[in-house]
PDB file of C-alpha atoms in Angstrom:
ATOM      1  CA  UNK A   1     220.887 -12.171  23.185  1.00 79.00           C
ATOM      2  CA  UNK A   2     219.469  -9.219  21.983  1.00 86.00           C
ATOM      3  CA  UNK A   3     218.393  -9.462  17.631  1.00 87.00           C
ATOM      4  CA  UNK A   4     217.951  -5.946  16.072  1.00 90.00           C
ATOM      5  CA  UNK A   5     217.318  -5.463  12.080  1.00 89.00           C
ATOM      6  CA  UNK A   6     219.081  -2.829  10.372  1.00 91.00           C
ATOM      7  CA  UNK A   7     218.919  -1.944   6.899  1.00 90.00           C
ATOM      8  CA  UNK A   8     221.697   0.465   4.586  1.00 93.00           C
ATOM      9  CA  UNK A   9     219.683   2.456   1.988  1.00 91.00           C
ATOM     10  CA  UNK A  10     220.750   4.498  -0.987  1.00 90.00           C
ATOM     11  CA  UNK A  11     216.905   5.876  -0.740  1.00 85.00           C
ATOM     12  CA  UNK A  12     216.387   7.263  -4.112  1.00 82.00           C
ATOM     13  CA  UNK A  13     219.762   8.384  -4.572  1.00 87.00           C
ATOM     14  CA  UNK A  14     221.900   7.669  -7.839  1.00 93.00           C
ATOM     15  CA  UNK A  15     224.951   4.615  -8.980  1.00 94.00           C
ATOM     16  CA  UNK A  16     226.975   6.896  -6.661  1.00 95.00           C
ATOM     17  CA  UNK A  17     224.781   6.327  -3.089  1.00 94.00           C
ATOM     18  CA  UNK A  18     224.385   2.851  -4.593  1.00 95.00           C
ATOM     19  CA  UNK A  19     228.426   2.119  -4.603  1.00 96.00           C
ATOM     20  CA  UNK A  20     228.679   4.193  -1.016  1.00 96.00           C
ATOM     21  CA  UNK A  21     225.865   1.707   0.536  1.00 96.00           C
ATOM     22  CA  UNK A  22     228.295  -1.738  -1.275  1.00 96.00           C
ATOM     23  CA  UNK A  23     231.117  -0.019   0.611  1.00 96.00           C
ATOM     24  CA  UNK A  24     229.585   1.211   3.923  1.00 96.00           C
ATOM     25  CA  UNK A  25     228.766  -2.552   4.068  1.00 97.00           C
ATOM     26  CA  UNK A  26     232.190  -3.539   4.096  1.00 95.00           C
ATOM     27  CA  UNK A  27     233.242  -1.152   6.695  1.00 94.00           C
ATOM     28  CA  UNK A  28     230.407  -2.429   8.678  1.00 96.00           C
ATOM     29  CA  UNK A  29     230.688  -6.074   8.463  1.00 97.00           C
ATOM     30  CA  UNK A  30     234.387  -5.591   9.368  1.00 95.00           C
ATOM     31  CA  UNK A  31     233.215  -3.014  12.619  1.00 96.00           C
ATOM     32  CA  UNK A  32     230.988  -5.996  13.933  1.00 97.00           C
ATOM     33  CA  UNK A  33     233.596  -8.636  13.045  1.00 96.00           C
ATOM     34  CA  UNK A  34     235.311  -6.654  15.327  1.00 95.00           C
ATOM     35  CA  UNK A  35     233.088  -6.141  18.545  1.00 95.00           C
ATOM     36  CA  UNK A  36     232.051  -9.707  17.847  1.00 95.00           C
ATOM     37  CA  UNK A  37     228.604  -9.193  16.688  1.00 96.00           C
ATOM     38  CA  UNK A  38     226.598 -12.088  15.385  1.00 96.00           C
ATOM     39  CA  UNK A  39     225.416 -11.191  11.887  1.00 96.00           C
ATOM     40  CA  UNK A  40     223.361 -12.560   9.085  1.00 92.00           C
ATOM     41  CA  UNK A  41     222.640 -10.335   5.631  1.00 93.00           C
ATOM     42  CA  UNK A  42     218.858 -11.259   5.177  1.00 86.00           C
ATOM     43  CA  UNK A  43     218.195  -9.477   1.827  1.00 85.00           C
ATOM     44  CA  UNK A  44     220.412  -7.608  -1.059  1.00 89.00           C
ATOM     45  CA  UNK A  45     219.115  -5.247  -3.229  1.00 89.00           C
ATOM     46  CA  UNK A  46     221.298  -5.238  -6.476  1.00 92.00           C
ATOM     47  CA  UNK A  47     221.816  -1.298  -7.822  1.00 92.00           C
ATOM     48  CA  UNK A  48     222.011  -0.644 -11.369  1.00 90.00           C
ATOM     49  CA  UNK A  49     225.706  -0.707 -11.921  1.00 93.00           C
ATOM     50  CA  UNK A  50     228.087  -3.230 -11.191  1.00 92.00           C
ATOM     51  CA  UNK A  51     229.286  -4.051  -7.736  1.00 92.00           C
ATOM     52  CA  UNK A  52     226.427  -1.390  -6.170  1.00 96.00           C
ATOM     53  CA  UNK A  53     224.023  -2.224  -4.015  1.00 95.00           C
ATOM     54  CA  UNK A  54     220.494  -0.303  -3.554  1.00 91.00           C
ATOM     55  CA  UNK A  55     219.488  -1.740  -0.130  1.00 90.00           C
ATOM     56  CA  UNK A  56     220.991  -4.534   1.940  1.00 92.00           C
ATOM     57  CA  UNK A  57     219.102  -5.762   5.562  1.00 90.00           C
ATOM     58  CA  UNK A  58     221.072  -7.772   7.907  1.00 93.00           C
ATOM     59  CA  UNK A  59     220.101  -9.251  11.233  1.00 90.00           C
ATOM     60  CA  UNK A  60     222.349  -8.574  14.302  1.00 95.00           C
ATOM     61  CA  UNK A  61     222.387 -10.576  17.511  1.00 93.00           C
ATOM     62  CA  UNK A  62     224.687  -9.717  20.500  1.00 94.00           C
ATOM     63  CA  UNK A  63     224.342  -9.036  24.243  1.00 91.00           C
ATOM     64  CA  UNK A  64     223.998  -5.509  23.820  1.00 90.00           C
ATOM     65  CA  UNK A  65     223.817  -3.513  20.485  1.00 93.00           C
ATOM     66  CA  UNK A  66     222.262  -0.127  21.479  1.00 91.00           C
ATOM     67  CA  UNK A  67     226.127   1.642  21.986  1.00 92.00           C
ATOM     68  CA  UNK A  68     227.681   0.051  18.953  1.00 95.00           C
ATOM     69  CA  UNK A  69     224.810   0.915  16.611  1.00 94.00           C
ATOM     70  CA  UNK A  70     224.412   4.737  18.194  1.00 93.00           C
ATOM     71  CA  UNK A  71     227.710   4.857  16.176  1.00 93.00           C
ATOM     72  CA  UNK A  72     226.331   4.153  12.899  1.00 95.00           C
ATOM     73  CA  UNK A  73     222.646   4.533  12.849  1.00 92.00           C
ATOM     74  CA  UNK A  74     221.766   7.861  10.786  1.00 91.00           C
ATOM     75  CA  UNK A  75     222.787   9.375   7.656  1.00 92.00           C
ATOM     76  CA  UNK A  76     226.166   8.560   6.016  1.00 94.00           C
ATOM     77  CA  UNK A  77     228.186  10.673   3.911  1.00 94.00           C
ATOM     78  CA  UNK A  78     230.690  10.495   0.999  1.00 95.00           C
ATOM     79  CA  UNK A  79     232.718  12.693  -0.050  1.00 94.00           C
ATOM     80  CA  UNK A  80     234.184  12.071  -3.552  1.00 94.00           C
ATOM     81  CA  UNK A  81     233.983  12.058  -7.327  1.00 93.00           C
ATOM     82  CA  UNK A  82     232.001  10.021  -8.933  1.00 92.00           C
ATOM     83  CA  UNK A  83     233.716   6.805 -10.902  1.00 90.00           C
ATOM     84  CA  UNK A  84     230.587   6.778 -13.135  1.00 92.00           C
ATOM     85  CA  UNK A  85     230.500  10.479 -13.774  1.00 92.00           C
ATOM     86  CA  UNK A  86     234.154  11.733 -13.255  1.00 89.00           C
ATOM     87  CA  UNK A  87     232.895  15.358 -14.887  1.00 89.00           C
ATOM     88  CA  UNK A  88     229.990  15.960 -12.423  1.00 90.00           C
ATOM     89  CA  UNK A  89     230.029  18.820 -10.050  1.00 89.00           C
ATOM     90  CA  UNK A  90     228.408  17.063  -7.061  1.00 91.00           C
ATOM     91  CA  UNK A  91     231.341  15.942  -4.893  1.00 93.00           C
ATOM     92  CA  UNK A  92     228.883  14.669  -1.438  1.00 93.00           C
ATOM     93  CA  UNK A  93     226.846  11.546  -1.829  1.00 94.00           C
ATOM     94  CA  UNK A  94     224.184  10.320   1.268  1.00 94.00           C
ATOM     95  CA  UNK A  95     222.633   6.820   2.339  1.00 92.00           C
ATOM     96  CA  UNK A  96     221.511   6.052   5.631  1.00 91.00           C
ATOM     97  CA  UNK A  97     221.164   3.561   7.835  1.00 92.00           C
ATOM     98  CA  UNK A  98     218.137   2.790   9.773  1.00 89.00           C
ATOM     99  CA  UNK A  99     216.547   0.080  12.422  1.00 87.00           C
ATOM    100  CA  UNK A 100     213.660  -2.151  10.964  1.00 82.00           C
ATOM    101  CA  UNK A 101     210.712  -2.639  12.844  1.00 70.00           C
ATOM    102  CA  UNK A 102     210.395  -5.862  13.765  1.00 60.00           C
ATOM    103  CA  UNK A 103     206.558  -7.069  14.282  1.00 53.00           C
ATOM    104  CA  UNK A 104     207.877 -10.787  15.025  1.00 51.00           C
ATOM    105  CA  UNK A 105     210.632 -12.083  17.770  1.00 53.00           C
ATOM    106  CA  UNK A 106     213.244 -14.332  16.219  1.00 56.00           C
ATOM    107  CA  UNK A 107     212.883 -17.197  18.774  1.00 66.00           C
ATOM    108  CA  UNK A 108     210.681 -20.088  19.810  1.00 76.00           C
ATOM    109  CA  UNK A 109     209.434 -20.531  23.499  1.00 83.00           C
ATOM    110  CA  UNK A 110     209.391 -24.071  24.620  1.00 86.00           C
ATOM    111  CA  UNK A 111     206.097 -23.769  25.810  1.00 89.00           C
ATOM    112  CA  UNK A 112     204.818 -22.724  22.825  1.00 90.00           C
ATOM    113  CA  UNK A 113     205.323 -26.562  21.230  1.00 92.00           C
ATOM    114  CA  UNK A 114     203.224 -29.303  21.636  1.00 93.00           C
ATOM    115  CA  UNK A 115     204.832 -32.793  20.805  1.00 93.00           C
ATOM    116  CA  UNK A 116     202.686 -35.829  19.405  1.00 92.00           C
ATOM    117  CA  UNK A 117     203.737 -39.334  18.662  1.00 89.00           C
ATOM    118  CA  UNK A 118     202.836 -40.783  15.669  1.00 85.00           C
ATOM    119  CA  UNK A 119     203.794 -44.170  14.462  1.00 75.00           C
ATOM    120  CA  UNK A 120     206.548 -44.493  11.842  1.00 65.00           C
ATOM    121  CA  UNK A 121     205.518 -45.414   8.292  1.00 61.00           C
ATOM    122  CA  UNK A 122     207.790 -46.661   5.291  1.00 55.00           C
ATOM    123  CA  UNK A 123     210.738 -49.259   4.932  1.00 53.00           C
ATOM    124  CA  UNK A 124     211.649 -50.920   7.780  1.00 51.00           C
ATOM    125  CA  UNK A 125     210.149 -53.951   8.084  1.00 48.00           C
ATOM    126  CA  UNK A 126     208.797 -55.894  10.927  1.00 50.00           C
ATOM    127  CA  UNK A 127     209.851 -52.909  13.491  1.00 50.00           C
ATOM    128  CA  UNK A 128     207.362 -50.185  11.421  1.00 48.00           C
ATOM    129  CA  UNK A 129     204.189 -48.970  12.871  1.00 46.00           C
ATOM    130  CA  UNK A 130     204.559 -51.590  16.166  1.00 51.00           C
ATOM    131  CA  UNK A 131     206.223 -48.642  18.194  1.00 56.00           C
ATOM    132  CA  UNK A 132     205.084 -44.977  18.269  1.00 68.00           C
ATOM    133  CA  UNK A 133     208.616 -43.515  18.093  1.00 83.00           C
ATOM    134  CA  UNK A 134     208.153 -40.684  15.051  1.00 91.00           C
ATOM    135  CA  UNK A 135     207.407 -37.490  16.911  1.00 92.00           C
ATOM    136  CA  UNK A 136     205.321 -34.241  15.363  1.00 93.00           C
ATOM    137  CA  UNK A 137     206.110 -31.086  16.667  1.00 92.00           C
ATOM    138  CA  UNK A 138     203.534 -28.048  16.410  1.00 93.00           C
ATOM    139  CA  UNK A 139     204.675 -24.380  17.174  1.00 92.00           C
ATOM    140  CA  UNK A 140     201.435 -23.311  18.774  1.00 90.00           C
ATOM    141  CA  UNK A 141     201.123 -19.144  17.807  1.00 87.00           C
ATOM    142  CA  UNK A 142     202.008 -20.010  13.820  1.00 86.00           C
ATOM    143  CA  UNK A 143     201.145 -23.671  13.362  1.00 88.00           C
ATOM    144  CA  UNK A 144     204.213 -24.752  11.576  1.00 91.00           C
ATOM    145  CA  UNK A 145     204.564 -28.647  11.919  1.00 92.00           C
ATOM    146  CA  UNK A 146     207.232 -30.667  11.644  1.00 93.00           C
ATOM    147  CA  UNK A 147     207.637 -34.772  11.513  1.00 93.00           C
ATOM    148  CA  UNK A 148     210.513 -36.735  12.696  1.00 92.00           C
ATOM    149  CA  UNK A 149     211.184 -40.565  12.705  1.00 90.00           C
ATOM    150  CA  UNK A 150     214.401 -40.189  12.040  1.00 88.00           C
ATOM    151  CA  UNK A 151     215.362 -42.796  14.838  1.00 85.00           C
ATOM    152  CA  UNK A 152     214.024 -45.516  16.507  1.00 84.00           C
ATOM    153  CA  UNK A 153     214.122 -43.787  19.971  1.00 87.00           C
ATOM    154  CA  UNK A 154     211.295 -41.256  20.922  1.00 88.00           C
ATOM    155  CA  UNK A 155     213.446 -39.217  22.785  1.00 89.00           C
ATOM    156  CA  UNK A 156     216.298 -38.741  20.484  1.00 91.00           C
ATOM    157  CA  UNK A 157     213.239 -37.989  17.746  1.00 91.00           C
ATOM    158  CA  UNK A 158     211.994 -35.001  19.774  1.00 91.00           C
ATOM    159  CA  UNK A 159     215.180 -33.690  20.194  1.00 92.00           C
ATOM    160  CA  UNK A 160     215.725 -33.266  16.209  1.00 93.00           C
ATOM    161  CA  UNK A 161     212.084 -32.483  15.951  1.00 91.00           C
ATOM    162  CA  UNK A 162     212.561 -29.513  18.310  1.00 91.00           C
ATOM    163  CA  UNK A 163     215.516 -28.323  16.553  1.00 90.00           C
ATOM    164  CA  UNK A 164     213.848 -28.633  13.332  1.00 91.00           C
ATOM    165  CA  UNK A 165     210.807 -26.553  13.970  1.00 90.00           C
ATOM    166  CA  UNK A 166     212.964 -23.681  15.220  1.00 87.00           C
ATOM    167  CA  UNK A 167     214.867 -23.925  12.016  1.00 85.00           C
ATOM    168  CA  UNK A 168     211.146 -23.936  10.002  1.00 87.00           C
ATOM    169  CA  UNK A 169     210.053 -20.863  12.561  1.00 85.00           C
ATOM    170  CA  UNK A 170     212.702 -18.692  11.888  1.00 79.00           C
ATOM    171  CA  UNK A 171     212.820 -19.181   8.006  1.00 78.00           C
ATOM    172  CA  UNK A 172     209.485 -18.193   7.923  1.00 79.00           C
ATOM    173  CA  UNK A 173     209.832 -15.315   9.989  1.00 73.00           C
ATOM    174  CA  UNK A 174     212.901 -14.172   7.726  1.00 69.00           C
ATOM    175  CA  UNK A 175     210.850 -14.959   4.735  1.00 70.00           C
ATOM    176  CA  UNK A 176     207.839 -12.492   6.207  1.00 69.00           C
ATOM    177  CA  UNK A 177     210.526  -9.693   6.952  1.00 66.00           C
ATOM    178  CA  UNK A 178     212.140  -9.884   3.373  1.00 61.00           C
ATOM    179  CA  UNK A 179     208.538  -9.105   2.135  1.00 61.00           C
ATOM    180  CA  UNK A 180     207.645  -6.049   4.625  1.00 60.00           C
ATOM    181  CA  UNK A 181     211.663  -4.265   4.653  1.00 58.00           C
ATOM    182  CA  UNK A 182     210.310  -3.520   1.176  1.00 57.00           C
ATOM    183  CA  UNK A 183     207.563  -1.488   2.029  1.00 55.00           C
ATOM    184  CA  UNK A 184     209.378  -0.074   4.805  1.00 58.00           C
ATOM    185  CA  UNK A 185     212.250   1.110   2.533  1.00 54.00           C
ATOM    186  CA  UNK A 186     209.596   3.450   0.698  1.00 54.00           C
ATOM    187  CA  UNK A 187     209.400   4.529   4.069  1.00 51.00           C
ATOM    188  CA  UNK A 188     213.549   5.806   3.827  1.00 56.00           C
ATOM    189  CA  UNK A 189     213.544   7.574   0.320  1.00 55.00           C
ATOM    190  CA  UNK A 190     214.163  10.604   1.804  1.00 62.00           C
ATOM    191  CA  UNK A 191     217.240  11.003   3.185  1.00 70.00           C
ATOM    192  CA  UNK A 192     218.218  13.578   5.572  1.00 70.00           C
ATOM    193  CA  UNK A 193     221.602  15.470   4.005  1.00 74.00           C
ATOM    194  CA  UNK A 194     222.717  16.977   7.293  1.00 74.00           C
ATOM    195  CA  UNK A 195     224.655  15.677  10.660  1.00 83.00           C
ATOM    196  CA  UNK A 196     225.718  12.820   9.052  1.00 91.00           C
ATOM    197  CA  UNK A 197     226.695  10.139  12.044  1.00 91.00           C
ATOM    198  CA  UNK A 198     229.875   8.765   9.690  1.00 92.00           C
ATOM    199  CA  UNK A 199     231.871  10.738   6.970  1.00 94.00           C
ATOM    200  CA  UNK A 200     234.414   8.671   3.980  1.00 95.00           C
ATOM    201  CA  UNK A 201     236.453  10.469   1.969  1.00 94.00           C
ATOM    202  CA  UNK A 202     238.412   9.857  -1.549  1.00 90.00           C
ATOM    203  CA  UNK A 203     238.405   6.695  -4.193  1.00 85.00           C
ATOM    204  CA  UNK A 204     239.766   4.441  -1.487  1.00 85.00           C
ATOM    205  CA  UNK A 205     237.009   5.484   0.946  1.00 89.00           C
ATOM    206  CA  UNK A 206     239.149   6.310   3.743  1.00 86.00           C
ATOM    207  CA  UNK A 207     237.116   6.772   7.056  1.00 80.00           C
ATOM    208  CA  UNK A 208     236.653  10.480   8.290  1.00 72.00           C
ATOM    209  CA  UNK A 209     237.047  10.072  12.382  1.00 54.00           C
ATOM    210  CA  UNK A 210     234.207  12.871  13.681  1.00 50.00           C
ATOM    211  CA  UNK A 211     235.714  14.645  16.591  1.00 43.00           C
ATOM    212  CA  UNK A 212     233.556  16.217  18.605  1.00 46.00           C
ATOM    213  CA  UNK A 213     234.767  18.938  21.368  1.00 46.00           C
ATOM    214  CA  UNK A 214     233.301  21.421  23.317  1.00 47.00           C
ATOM    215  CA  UNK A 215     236.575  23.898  23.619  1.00 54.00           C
ATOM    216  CA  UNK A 216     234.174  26.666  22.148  1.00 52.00           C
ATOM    217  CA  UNK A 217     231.529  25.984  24.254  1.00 53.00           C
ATOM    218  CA  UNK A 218     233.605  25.481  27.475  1.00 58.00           C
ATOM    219  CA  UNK A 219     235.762  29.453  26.568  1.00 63.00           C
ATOM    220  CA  UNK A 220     231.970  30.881  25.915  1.00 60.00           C
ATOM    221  CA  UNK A 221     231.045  29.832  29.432  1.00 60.00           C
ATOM    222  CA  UNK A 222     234.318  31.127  31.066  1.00 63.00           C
ATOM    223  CA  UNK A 223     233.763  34.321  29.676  1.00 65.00           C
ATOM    224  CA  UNK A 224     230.389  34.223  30.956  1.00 63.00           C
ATOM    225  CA  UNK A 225     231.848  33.678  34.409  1.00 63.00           C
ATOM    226  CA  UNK A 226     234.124  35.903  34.563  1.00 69.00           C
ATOM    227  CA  UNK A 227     231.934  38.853  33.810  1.00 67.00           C
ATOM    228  CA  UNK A 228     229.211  37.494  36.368  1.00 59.00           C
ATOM    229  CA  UNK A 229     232.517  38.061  38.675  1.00 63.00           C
ATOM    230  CA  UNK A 230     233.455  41.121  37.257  1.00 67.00           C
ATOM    231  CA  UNK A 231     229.752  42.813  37.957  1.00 58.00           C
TER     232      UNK A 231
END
């Protein structure tokens, strides 16, 4: 499974980019529902106005994301009037959407855990501390720890304890990304107003299907051909 981080950005645009990127998001949670794409929204940046959003980050996970995301990675375009401004001029409003860099791997090598048993401490009468049954687990690279004696078998504790520190690894990692997408959405303020990669249109934000041919291309070469011929 491949994880990627993309983030939808109103960069430093106004309520109106803010209300495209709240429903971009809609259109793009319903696209991955739809090519059944794992997905978890990591972070939400509220925009000034109601039911607007300045940034939101999710986390993707899938076999293979490079073709679906080719479709929506770039700038994205609305064209519209504004429902906070009905009397302004401007009638095309631009976010983007861009891939986070990702300076840690969402996942936990076996080898990098080390397992320890420990005796079990507490409640429990005559059976406590005469068996070493609780289990610590250490991920190796970040040191997280975690304890288990949630059972009286060794084996069944390392296999909670194993599932545990993943869950501790990975919450930290998210936790370390939420802090740096910041920083890297300074990086995104300025958003490029051509080429646009999607297009909306109107209050119900009806999707604008890009259809690219070469016809004029293709007639331009033809030409071409025939007066090669012709000479």
């Amino acid at each position: 499974m491949k994880t990627k981080i993309i983030q939808i950005t109103s960069g430093r645009g106004p309520a109106e980019c803010c209300w495209v990127v709240a429903q971009v998001l809609k259109y793009f949670i319903a696209d991955l529902k739809h090519n059944n794409i794992n997905y978890k929204i990591i972070q939400r940046e509220k925009g000034i106005e109601n039911l607007t959003l300045q940034s939101v980050t999710i986390q993707l996970q899938a076999k293979s994301l490079d073709r679906f995301l080719s479709q929506w990675i770039g700038t994205i375009q609305w064209v519209g009037v504004s429902a906070f401004r009905p009397q302004h001029k401007r009638k095309n409003w631009f976010i983007a959407m861009y891939l986070i860099n990702q300076d840690q791997e969402f996942k936990i090598n076996d080898n990098e855990i080390i397992y320890q048993a420990t005796k079990s401490s507490g409640p429990g009468g005559q059976h406590v501390n005469k068996v070493s049954s609780a289990i610590r687990a250490i991920h190796i690279p970040t040191k997280t720890q975690v304890l288990v004696m949630d059972s009286r078998s060794q084996h069944q504790n390392k296999k909670i304890a194993k599932i545990r520190l993943h869950e501790k690894v990975n919450q930290m990692q998210l936790d370390q990304l939420k802090s740096s997408t910041k920083n890297q959405w300074e990086n995104h303020l300025n958003i490029e107003r051509g080429n646009p990669i999607q297009i909306f249109k109107g209050s119900d934000f009806k999707k604008n299907t890009i259809v690219k041919t070469f016809k004029k291309q293709r007639n331009t070469l033809k030409k071409e051909l025939r007066n090669q011929l012709n000479n």
